[in-house]
Amino acid sequence: MASSSILVPIMLQYGGEWLSDIQVEKFIINGVLLNSDCRESPIGNLIETSPTAIQVHPIPISDYTIEDEEMKEQTELIIKDPLHRDVEQRQLYWDKITISSVMKHYTIRERFQFKVKRSSSSRYYLKCINQRCNWTFRSSSQQNSEVFMMTKFVDDHTCPIADRMLSQRHATSLTIAKIVKHNFLNLKSTYTPAEIMEEMRNLYGIRINYKKTYRAKEKALELVRGSLRKSYAKLPAYLYMVNRINPESFIRLHKMENNHFLYAFVALSTSIRGWRYCMPTIVVDGTFQKSGYKGTMLYASVLDVVGLIFPLAYAVVDSENDASWERFFRMFNIVFGEREVMCIVSDRHDSILKVDALVYPNVAQCICIYHL
């Protein structure tokens, strides 16, 4: 006999923490049973004690269209750009970090200085560096959220110009980095500290020393490309995904006893399959890395049947030394083995010549004509 079903009114309650306009964390939803006498009881108790099937009839989404549109419009009004130029009273900012960045950029652009009178999780209060000046800025968080509203803004300086422009203490390396970071969006960019110094002098009238400019460049690169430390921490996950996308590749990661990175060797499956169709003249070399952790990239390549360069393998090591080259050649030998009339061309580096004779004793060693 089919089980009977009844209709019971249920109120659904949800909650969570919004990370952005479209991301929510710790989302939960609870059901509350509404009895005929308007008393409430948790829906969980009903499910445990009653064998009767429950049918939930949610409220139509159309009933919330107006509220959703209003919420969307309010969200679009919230300023998220840390370099926002138009500063006005009653503006909403995504968080305190954003409003602080906007005001620092504003002072650099308008060429004056302010002093932080109060700074907390719910208040951000600024005054001109001259205490007798009328310039005032106040903001506060809205309804215990991270959103800040500019509650008061008196943009009227009554202090001497010399007091405002004597120094540029708000032009910190991080603030400058946020201003110039767009110049590093292109990976081939060669934007130098000298060019940063010239841009800040021409656009904002600020003269900064080379040390601060160099720090600003490093922070701008980190803002655009991420932290080097975090990038190395993600290396195992990256190599795992490379192997998933390129099945039958040969990938090895070697770490030191303290779990720090030491070597990484990569030979993609396409290179392994294509090796048999290439000329057996292997060119090996190394090139230094310019990141904060330095290091060296070793690589091996050949020419294919039409005379184009065909990469075989590469490795990231600490430097060009006997240990790193030996590991590279041993990994290379495991993957590609040895062929007839095979030869290895190098730049006469001592470690290459020494390790090559150890790992490939029957293979001819050749010198690049450029290094003869």
mmCIF file of C-alpha atoms in Angstrom, residues 248-252 265 267 272 275 313 326-338 342 359-360:
data_model
loop_
_atom_site.group_PDB
_atom_site.id
_atom_site.type_symbol
_atom_site.label_atom_id
_atom_site.label_comp_id
_atom_site.label_asym_id
_atom_site.label_seq_id
_atom_site.Cartn_x
_atom_site.Cartn_y
_atom_site.Cartn_z
ATOM 1 C CA GLU A 248 52.728 8.983 -19.538
ATOM 2 C CA SER A 249 54.973 11.984 -18.894
ATOM 3 C CA PHE A 250 58.057 11.576 -16.702
ATOM 4 C CA ILE A 251 57.937 14.084 -13.816
ATOM 5 C CA ARG A 252 60.030 13.981 -10.654
ATOM 6 C CA PHE A 265 62.578 17.275 -13.688
ATOM 7 C CA ALA A 267 59.808 15.318 -19.722
ATOM 8 C CA ILE A 272 59.208 11.151 -25.168
ATOM 9 C CA TRP A 275 62.459 11.509 -29.560
ATOM 10 C CA ALA A 313 63.271 17.799 -21.078
ATOM 11 C CA GLU A 326 74.287 14.340 -12.540
ATOM 12 C CA ARG A 327 70.676 14.126 -11.439
ATOM 13 C CA PHE A 328 69.543 15.720 -14.706
ATOM 14 C CA PHE A 329 71.515 13.269 -16.881
ATOM 15 C CA ARG A 330 70.430 10.234 -14.833
ATOM 16 C CA MET A 331 66.762 11.211 -15.128
ATOM 17 C CA PHE A 332 67.313 11.892 -18.838
ATOM 18 C CA ASN A 333 68.924 8.469 -19.295
ATOM 19 C CA ILE A 334 65.982 6.720 -17.616
ATOM 20 C CA VAL A 335 63.508 8.390 -19.980
ATOM 21 C CA PHE A 336 65.338 8.613 -23.311
ATOM 22 C CA GLY A 337 68.057 5.988 -22.980
ATOM 23 C CA GLU A 338 70.860 5.849 -25.536
ATOM 24 C CA MET A 342 74.252 9.812 -30.389
ATOM 25 C CA VAL A 359 76.370 8.658 -17.174
ATOM 26 C CA TYR A 360 76.998 8.268 -20.920
#
